[in-house]
Amino acid sequence: MYWHLYIRNSRPCRHHQRGFGIVELMVAMALGLFLVGGALSVFVSNQQAYRTNEQLSRMQESGRTAVELMARKVREAGGSPCGRNLPTANVINNPSTHWWANWGDGIRGYDNNQAADGIDFGTAAGDRIQGTDAVFLMFGNGESGVRIVSHNPSSAQFKVNTTNHGFYDGEIVMVCNYERAAILQITQAQLTNTTVVHNTGASVSPGNCTKGLGTPVANPCDTNGVPYEFKDGVIMRLSSEIWYIGANGRGGRSLYRARMVVPEATHTPETVREEIAEGVTDLQMTYLQLGAGGVLPDDYVDASSVTAWSDVTAARINLTLQSLQSVGTDGAPLQRQMTHVVSLRNRLP
């Protein structure tokens, strides 16, 4: 018997390979879209939070800048480094016709639609916005002061303690000592000597109406006026400023300062408008006016209710700030209020 042995060749086993079916593909796409949507949602939420925080930071920065700079000037209003409530001779020609020379009481407020000398209402860049307050401030800038060594009233000449006084022809200055003060225009000054002249005449505009720096100043005043010799004291630049809300030329509002400057080339005072802080949309100010005998009033009052600016001892500044972008939850710009109370340094008891 023959046995036949059949040996089958062994072959490797082949597994059947399949691709993704339509169901698996749809599930994968759905999961992918779900994950992408979640990531986009987180991204958009973080971007919105970043924009909101950035705008809040910018608003706070603008608010701090506005309050700090404005409060510093309000604090100095009506004062000089020499003392409080000094008799002041203003010898500028026709001072009431120049907003920057009208000394008065050193501070004067203007309610919402009340016109302020020197700044017009309008929509052009730097123009004042209707419905917002403004305040005029005037004071002797002690940072620019130099000491008076001698004074000759008849020749209208001061001698100061340095040739580096920094004064030049046409500048408006305040002179003061412990007894009195005077506001005048320099007619001649050079950095090569210590002489500062305050003569009458047409060498500068508007010029001085008299050489006499005593009080009272006659109206109209004569050339010699009331003589007074400043045997000591300080001569410094006069600061005249108006703070207000103005159109910034970019479709928004900003806090502005208009101030008097005298270019060295022209020797004639002019008004310069400076943008201080962007995004400040409103300024409202109220004032604390002492009553008879120094009695404190019940509350702060608007400028229209102040009866004697010389009795104002403090001012309350209220600023409205607005974000530059519409990042609020309602799709509108953010708004914040900032309030600061400032005492007038030269009016404190």
mmCIF file of C-alpha atoms in Angstrom, residues 22 124 160 276:
data_model
loop_
_atom_site.group_PDB
_atom_site.id
_atom_site.type_symbol
_atom_site.label_atom_id
_atom_site.label_comp_id
_atom_site.label_asym_id
_atom_site.label_seq_id
_atom_site.Cartn_x
_atom_site.Cartn_y
_atom_site.Cartn_z
ATOM 1 C CA ILE A 22 -18.952 57.508 5.325
ATOM 2 C CA ALA A 124 -12.669 122.001 14.485
ATOM 3 C CA VAL A 160 18.563 139.992 38.870
ATOM 4 C CA ILE A 276 -3.627 116.704 27.149
#
